Short mmCIF file of C-alpha atoms in Angstrom, two decimals:
data_model
loop_
_atom_site.label_atom_id
_atom_site.label_comp_id
_atom_site.label_asym_id
_atom_site.label_seq_id
_atom_site.Cartn_x
_atom_site.Cartn_y
_atom_site.Cartn_z
CA MET A 951 -10.29 -9.70 2.97
CA LEU A 952 -11.37 -8.21 -0.34
CA PHE A 953 -11.83 -10.55 -3.28
CA PHE A 954 -11.11 -9.26 -6.74
CA THR A 955 -13.09 -11.70 -8.83
CA GLY A 956 -15.21 -8.84 -10.19
CA LEU A 957 -12.16 -6.85 -11.16
CA VAL A 958 -10.61 -9.91 -12.74
CA GLY A 959 -13.74 -10.42 -14.82
CA LEU A 960 -13.51 -6.90 -16.15
CA LEU A 961 -9.85 -7.24 -17.02
CA MET A 962 -9.75 -10.76 -18.40
CA ALA A 963 -11.96 -10.44 -21.48
CA GLY A 964 -9.88 -11.60 -24.44
CA ALA A 965 -6.62 -11.67 -22.51
CA GLY A 966 -4.48 -13.71 -20.16
CA ALA A 967 -4.88 -13.66 -16.39
CA ALA A 968 -4.73 -10.14 -14.99
CA PHE A 969 -5.12 -10.09 -11.23
CA VAL A 970 -6.08 -13.08 -9.14
CA GLY A 971 -6.36 -13.28 -5.37
CA SER A 972 -7.62 -11.51 -2.32
CA HIS A 973 -6.45 -8.51 -0.31
CA ARG A 974 -7.05 -7.17 3.12
CA SER A 975 -9.41 -4.25 3.55
CA GLU A 976 -7.90 -0.95 4.68
CA ASP A 977 -11.13 -0.30 6.55
CA THR A 978 -9.85 -2.61 9.30
CA GLU A 979 -6.56 -0.77 9.87
CA GLU A 980 -7.75 1.22 12.88
CA ASP A 981 -9.20 -1.92 14.43
CA HIS A 982 -5.83 -3.68 14.18
CA LEU A 983 -3.90 -0.68 15.49
CA ALA A 984 -6.22 0.47 18.27
CA ALA A 985 -4.10 1.63 21.20
CA PRO A 986 -3.86 -0.91 24.00
CA GLU A 987 -3.99 0.40 27.57
CA ALA A 988 -0.57 0.93 29.11
CA ASP A 989 0.13 0.27 32.80
CA GLU A 990 0.17 3.62 34.68
CA ALA A 991 3.24 2.63 36.68
CA LEU A 992 5.14 1.85 33.49
CA ALA A 993 4.05 5.15 31.96
CA ASP A 994 5.71 6.94 34.87
CA ALA A 995 9.06 5.23 34.30
CA VAL A 996 12.23 7.32 34.37
CA ALA A 997 13.32 8.60 30.94
CA GLU A 998 16.45 6.49 30.50
CA ASP A 999 17.67 3.71 28.19
CA GLN A 1000 16.00 0.47 29.27
CA ILE A 1001 16.13 -3.22 28.31
CA LEU A 1002 12.68 -4.63 29.00
CA SER A 1003 10.97 -7.93 28.28
CA GLY A 1004 7.66 -9.67 28.57
CA SER A 1005 6.95 -13.31 29.28
CA ALA A 1006 5.03 -16.22 27.81
CA GLU A 1007 1.79 -14.43 28.78
CA ASP A 1008 -0.01 -11.47 27.20
CA ASP A 1009 2.11 -8.52 28.35
CA HIS A 1010 1.88 -4.72 28.27
CA VAL A 1011 5.39 -3.25 28.29
CA SER A 1012 6.26 0.43 27.88
CA GLY A 1013 9.53 2.29 27.52
CA ALA A 1014 9.98 5.90 28.54
CA GLY A 1015 12.15 8.70 27.17
CA GLY A 1016 15.32 6.79 26.35
CA ASP A 1017 16.53 4.50 23.57
CA ASP A 1018 14.83 1.33 24.76
CA GLN A 1019 14.99 -2.36 23.77
CA ILE A 1020 11.77 -4.26 24.39
CA ASN A 1021 11.08 -7.94 23.63
CA GLY A 1022 7.59 -9.32 24.11
CA TYR A 1023 8.52 -13.02 23.81
CA GLY A 1024 5.46 -15.34 23.91
CA GLY A 1025 1.83 -14.25 24.09
CA ASN A 1026 -0.15 -11.49 22.41
CA ASP A 1027 1.83 -8.50 23.62
CA SER A 1028 1.40 -4.71 23.53
CA LEU A 1029 4.72 -2.87 23.37
CA TYR A 1030 5.24 0.92 23.56
CA GLY A 1031 8.57 2.53 22.75
CA GLY A 1032 7.80 6.02 24.03
CA ALA A 1033 10.21 8.85 23.19
CA GLY A 1034 13.67 7.93 21.91
CA ASP A 1035 15.06 5.64 19.23
CA ASP A 1036 13.65 2.31 20.32
CA GLN A 1037 13.88 -1.33 19.23
CA LEU A 1038 10.78 -3.48 19.71
CA TRP A 1039 10.43 -7.22 19.01
CA GLY A 1040 7.06 -8.93 19.22
CA SER A 1041 8.42 -12.51 18.93
CA GLU A 1042 5.70 -15.19 19.12
CA GLY A 1043 2.01 -14.27 19.17
CA ASP A 1044 -0.24 -11.61 17.63
CA ASP A 1045 1.45 -8.47 18.91
CA ALA A 1046 0.81 -4.70 18.78
CA LEU A 1047 3.95 -2.53 18.61
CA TRP A 1048 3.97 1.25 18.88
CA GLY A 1049 7.21 3.11 18.18
CA GLU A 1050 5.86 6.55 19.12
CA ALA A 1051 8.35 9.47 18.98
CA GLY A 1052 11.88 8.86 17.65
CA GLU A 1053 13.44 6.77 14.90
CA ASP A 1054 12.32 3.31 15.89
CA THR A 1055 12.80 -0.27 14.68
CA LEU A 1056 9.73 -2.50 15.08
CA SER A 1057 9.84 -6.23 14.32
CA GLY A 1058 6.63 -8.18 14.63
CA GLU A 1059 8.24 -11.57 13.90
CA ARG A 1060 5.86 -14.58 14.04
CA GLY A 1061 2.12 -14.04 14.28
CA ASP A 1062 -0.44 -11.60 12.87
CA ASP A 1063 1.08 -8.37 14.16
CA SER A 1064 0.16 -4.67 14.11
CA LEU A 1065 3.03 -2.17 13.89
CA ARG A 1066 2.71 1.61 14.06
CA GLY A 1067 5.75 3.84 13.72
CA ALA A 1068 4.21 7.26 14.55
CA ASP A 1069 6.73 10.16 14.43
CA GLY A 1070 10.24 9.81 13.04
CA ALA A 1071 11.93 7.79 10.28
CA ASP A 1072 11.01 4.28 11.37
CA LEU A 1073 11.78 0.74 10.17
CA LEU A 1074 8.83 -1.66 10.41
CA ARG A 1075 9.26 -5.38 9.69
CA GLY A 1076 6.24 -7.64 9.81
CA GLY A 1077 7.73 -11.13 9.48
CA PRO A 1078 5.67 -14.31 8.95
CA GLY A 1079 1.91 -13.83 9.30
CA GLN A 1080 -0.78 -11.41 8.12
CA ASP A 1081 0.61 -8.14 9.41
CA THR A 1082 -0.63 -4.54 9.43
CA LEU A 1083 2.11 -1.88 9.17
CA SER A 1084 1.53 1.87 9.42
CA GLY A 1085 4.46 4.25 9.12
CA GLU A 1086 2.57 7.50 9.81
CA ALA A 1087 4.76 10.65 9.93
CA GLY A 1088 8.38 10.56 8.76
CA GLU A 1089 10.34 8.84 6.00
CA ASP A 1090 9.66 5.23 6.90
CA CYS A 1091 10.61 1.81 5.54
CA LEU A 1092 7.94 -0.89 5.78
CA GLN A 1093 8.68 -4.55 5.03
CA GLY A 1094 5.77 -6.97 5.10
CA GLY A 1095 7.69 -10.24 4.90
CA GLU A 1096 5.84 -13.54 4.47
CA GLY A 1097 2.04 -13.51 4.50
CA ASP A 1098 -0.77 -11.33 3.12
CA ASP A 1099 0.11 -7.95 4.61
CA LEU A 1100 -1.38 -4.45 4.68
CA LEU A 1101 1.19 -1.63 4.46
CA SER A 1102 0.35 2.08 4.76
CA GLY A 1103 3.15 4.63 4.50
CA GLY A 1104 1.30 7.70 5.77
CA ALA A 1105 2.97 11.12 5.52
CA GLY A 1106 6.56 11.39 4.28
CA ASP A 1107 8.62 9.83 1.50
CA ASP A 1108 8.32 6.15 2.38
CA VAL A 1109 9.58 2.82 1.04
CA LEU A 1110 7.07 -0.06 1.15
CA GLN A 1111 8.09 -3.66 0.36
CA GLY A 1112 5.39 -6.30 0.37
CA GLY A 1113 7.52 -9.43 0.37
CA ALA A 1114 5.97 -12.85 -0.26
CA GLY A 1115 2.17 -13.09 -0.27
CA GLN A 1116 -0.78 -11.13 -1.64
CA ASP A 1117 -0.10 -7.72 -0.14
CA THR A 1118 -1.82 -4.34 -0.20
CA LEU A 1119 0.49 -1.30 -0.30
CA HIS A 1120 -0.76 2.28 0.02
CA GLY A 1121 1.89 4.98 -0.10
CA GLY A 1122 -0.15 7.87 1.32
CA ALA A 1123 1.16 11.44 1.20
CA GLY A 1124 4.68 12.03 -0.08
CA ALA A 1125 6.87 10.69 -2.88
CA ASP A 1126 6.85 6.98 -2.08
CA GLU A 1127 8.37 3.79 -3.49
CA LEU A 1128 6.11 0.75 -3.52
CA ASP A 1129 7.50 -2.70 -4.32
CA GLY A 1130 5.10 -5.61 -4.33
CA ASN A 1131 7.86 -8.24 -4.63
CA GLY A 1132 6.36 -11.76 -4.92
CA GLY A 1133 2.64 -12.55 -5.07
CA ASP A 1134 -0.45 -10.97 -6.61
CA ASP A 1135 -0.33 -7.54 -4.98
CA LEU A 1136 -2.38 -4.35 -4.91
CA LEU A 1137 -0.29 -1.15 -5.06
CA ILE A 1138 -2.00 2.23 -4.58
CA GLY A 1139 -0.05 5.35 -5.47
CA ALA A 1140 -2.98 7.78 -5.47
CA SER A 1141 -3.86 9.30 -2.10
CA ASP A 1142 -7.15 11.07 -2.95
CA PRO A 1143 -9.90 9.56 -5.15
CA GLU A 1144 -11.24 13.04 -5.95
CA GLU A 1145 -8.08 14.89 -6.99
CA ASP A 1146 -4.67 13.44 -6.24
CA GLN A 1147 -2.12 16.17 -5.40
CA ASP A 1148 0.31 13.74 -3.79
CA GLY A 1149 4.02 13.50 -4.60
CA ALA A 1150 5.23 11.43 -7.55
CA ASP A 1151 5.42 7.77 -6.50
CA TYR A 1152 7.17 4.78 -8.06
CA LEU A 1153 5.16 1.55 -8.19
CA ASN A 1154 6.79 -1.76 -9.07
CA GLY A 1155 4.63 -4.87 -8.99
CA GLY A 1156 7.44 -7.43 -9.15
CA THR A 1157 6.48 -11.04 -9.83
CA GLY A 1158 2.83 -12.04 -9.85
CA ALA A 1159 -0.38 -10.70 -11.38
CA ASP A 1160 -0.47 -7.27 -9.74
CA THR A 1161 -2.90 -4.35 -9.78
CA LEU A 1162 -1.31 -0.87 -9.75
CA VAL A 1163 -3.42 2.24 -9.06
CA ALA A 1164 -1.72 5.33 -10.50
CA GLY A 1165 -1.74 8.77 -8.94
CA SER A 1166 -0.68 12.12 -10.37
CA GLY A 1167 2.90 12.02 -11.64
CA ASP A 1168 3.43 8.39 -10.69
CA SER A 1169 5.69 5.96 -12.56
CA LEU A 1170 4.43 2.40 -12.86
CA SER A 1171 6.11 -0.89 -13.75
CA GLY A 1172 4.09 -4.06 -13.47
CA GLY A 1173 7.07 -6.39 -13.60
CA GLU A 1174 6.64 -10.03 -14.55
CA ASP A 1175 3.31 -11.73 -15.33
CA ALA A 1176 -0.04 -10.28 -16.41
CA ASP A 1177 -0.66 -6.99 -14.59
CA SER A 1178 -3.48 -4.45 -14.41
CA PHE A 1179 -2.97 -0.68 -14.42
CA ALA A 1180 -5.76 1.54 -13.05
CA LEU A 1181 -6.14 5.17 -14.10
CA GLY A 1182 -8.84 7.71 -13.26
CA SER A 1183 -10.12 11.26 -13.27
CA TRP A 1184 -8.28 11.90 -9.97
CA ILE A 1185 -5.04 12.24 -11.98
CA SER A 1186 -4.15 15.90 -12.61
CA ALA A 1187 -4.08 16.97 -16.26
CA ASP A 1188 -0.64 18.57 -15.81
CA ARG A 1189 0.81 15.49 -14.05
CA PRO A 1190 -0.20 12.34 -15.96
CA ALA A 1191 1.14 8.98 -14.86
CA VAL A 1192 3.77 7.03 -16.83
CA ILE A 1193 3.50 3.28 -17.48
CA SER A 1194 6.86 1.88 -18.54
CA ASP A 1195 6.33 -1.82 -19.29
CA PHE A 1196 2.82 -2.32 -20.65
CA ASP A 1197 2.44 -5.52 -22.68
CA ALA A 1198 -0.70 -5.49 -24.83
CA GLN A 1199 -0.53 -9.28 -25.10
CA GLU A 1200 -1.16 -9.87 -21.39
CA ASP A 1201 -1.63 -6.60 -19.44
CA ARG A 1202 -4.79 -4.54 -19.10
CA LEU A 1203 -5.54 -0.83 -18.63
CA LEU A 1204 -8.51 -0.03 -16.40
CA VAL A 1205 -9.92 3.53 -16.62
CA VAL A 1206 -12.17 4.55 -13.73
CA TYR A 1207 -14.87 7.19 -14.22
CA ASP A 1208 -17.64 8.79 -12.17
CA PRO A 1209 -21.11 8.55 -13.78
CA ALA A 1210 -22.18 11.59 -11.74
CA GLN A 1211 -19.71 13.66 -13.73
CA SER A 1212 -20.01 11.94 -17.10
CA LEU A 1213 -22.61 9.37 -18.12
CA SER A 1214 -20.84 8.64 -21.41
CA PRO A 1215 -17.11 9.22 -20.86
CA SER A 1216 -14.91 9.68 -23.89
CA LEU A 1217 -11.87 7.41 -23.96
CA THR A 1218 -9.22 7.94 -26.65
CA LEU A 1219 -5.59 7.23 -27.49
CA GLU A 1220 -3.30 9.99 -28.75
CA GLU A 1221 0.08 9.61 -30.40
CA ASP A 1222 2.89 12.15 -30.42
CA ALA A 1223 6.69 12.22 -30.33
CA GLN A 1224 6.66 11.29 -26.62
CA GLY A 1225 4.57 8.16 -27.05
CA THR A 1226 0.97 7.04 -26.59
CA TRP A 1227 -1.38 8.94 -24.29
CA VAL A 1228 -4.57 7.68 -22.67
CA THR A 1229 -7.16 10.46 -22.43
CA LEU A 1230 -10.38 10.52 -20.42
CA ASP A 1231 -12.88 13.18 -21.54
CA GLY A 1232 -10.04 14.99 -23.32
CA GLN A 1233 -7.73 14.94 -20.29
CA ARG A 1234 -4.43 13.07 -20.47
CA VAL A 1235 -4.24 10.64 -17.56
CA ALA A 1236 -1.26 8.49 -18.58
CA GLN A 1237 1.59 8.07 -21.01
CA VAL A 1238 2.15 4.44 -22.04
CA GLN A 1239 5.69 3.67 -23.14
CA GLY A 1240 6.46 0.83 -25.52
CA ALA A 1241 2.78 0.66 -26.43
CA GLU A 1242 3.11 -1.14 -29.73
CA GLY A 1243 -0.19 -2.77 -30.57
CA LEU A 1244 -2.14 -0.81 -27.95
CA SER A 1245 -5.74 -0.20 -28.98
CA LEU A 1246 -8.96 0.95 -27.34
CA GLU A 1247 -9.88 -2.72 -26.96
CA ASP A 1248 -7.10 -2.98 -24.38
CA LEU A 1249 -8.77 -0.30 -22.23
CA GLN A 1250 -11.68 -1.10 -19.93
CA LEU A 1251 -14.02 1.57 -18.56
CA VAL A 1252 -15.38 0.87 -15.06
CA THR A 1253 -17.44 2.99 -12.68
CA ARG A 1254 -15.90 4.37 -9.52
CA ALA A 1255 -18.44 2.49 -7.37
CA VAL A 1256 -17.42 -0.87 -8.82
CA PHE A 1257 -13.74 -0.04 -8.52
CA GLU A 1258 -14.12 1.01 -4.89
CA GLN A 1259 -16.00 -2.17 -4.09
CA GLN A 1260 -13.23 -4.30 -5.54
CA THR A 1261 -10.16 -2.41 -4.29
CA GLY A 1262 -11.25 -0.21 -1.38
CA PHE A 1263 -10.01 2.89 -3.24
CA GLY A 1264 -12.65 5.41 -4.27
#
């Protein structure tokens, strides 16, 4: 878990609550999704549609080349879909589900589950518990459900929905849609902390005090409550982000800079017919719509090292 008390301190000076809560570290994703060992006999199964199930124990169940249905039932299960359009249910326990090739549907259900879609346009549903969902390749839909979840879209134009809880959503490569829904969520649209060349994402915090990290060309809406918007030098000058619902009375703008590149960064606001622009060292990083009352006092400079420590992005 990552605690954002430091980030909150930076954002709260002279304003209402910005972002409160904790989030799961993306550094642990590979640990959660490490491939369990499949039974060799199961791996040699005939490539046909199968209906398979586990038991109340910790099971390893693998499909083959068909459109399989696999239910783990009780225990901490490891389920492999294999090739084909598969349906996997973890049921009770802390389960690991792998869709592999094909357009798969993975449902973790109860427990702290790990779901990986792999290739194809997959649907991943975490359910109750602290779940880790990774879409990987393809245009995937990830739904965290109840609990503090970690969602990573991977490659492709993905849809990520946090659900209830304090969730962390990272779109990855592609033009993604990130919806925090309820809770104090962390939404990351940028895919590269050096220079983001990713597709244009849409980030919507929903209810709760959310933190939204903009990438190049991204559109951001914090939604209800006091939200924090993070900008940085990774945003391309020709593709600034757009913030649509900034409220100077409760929201905060955080501008991340690298002291190795600029010890005394220049932060300014520019006005033109299109609206208000935030510039970092003369480079436009974001357009802020409806920015009545916005001043430099609403912007907070923070080093990349501090930002990475607090969010895991950097």
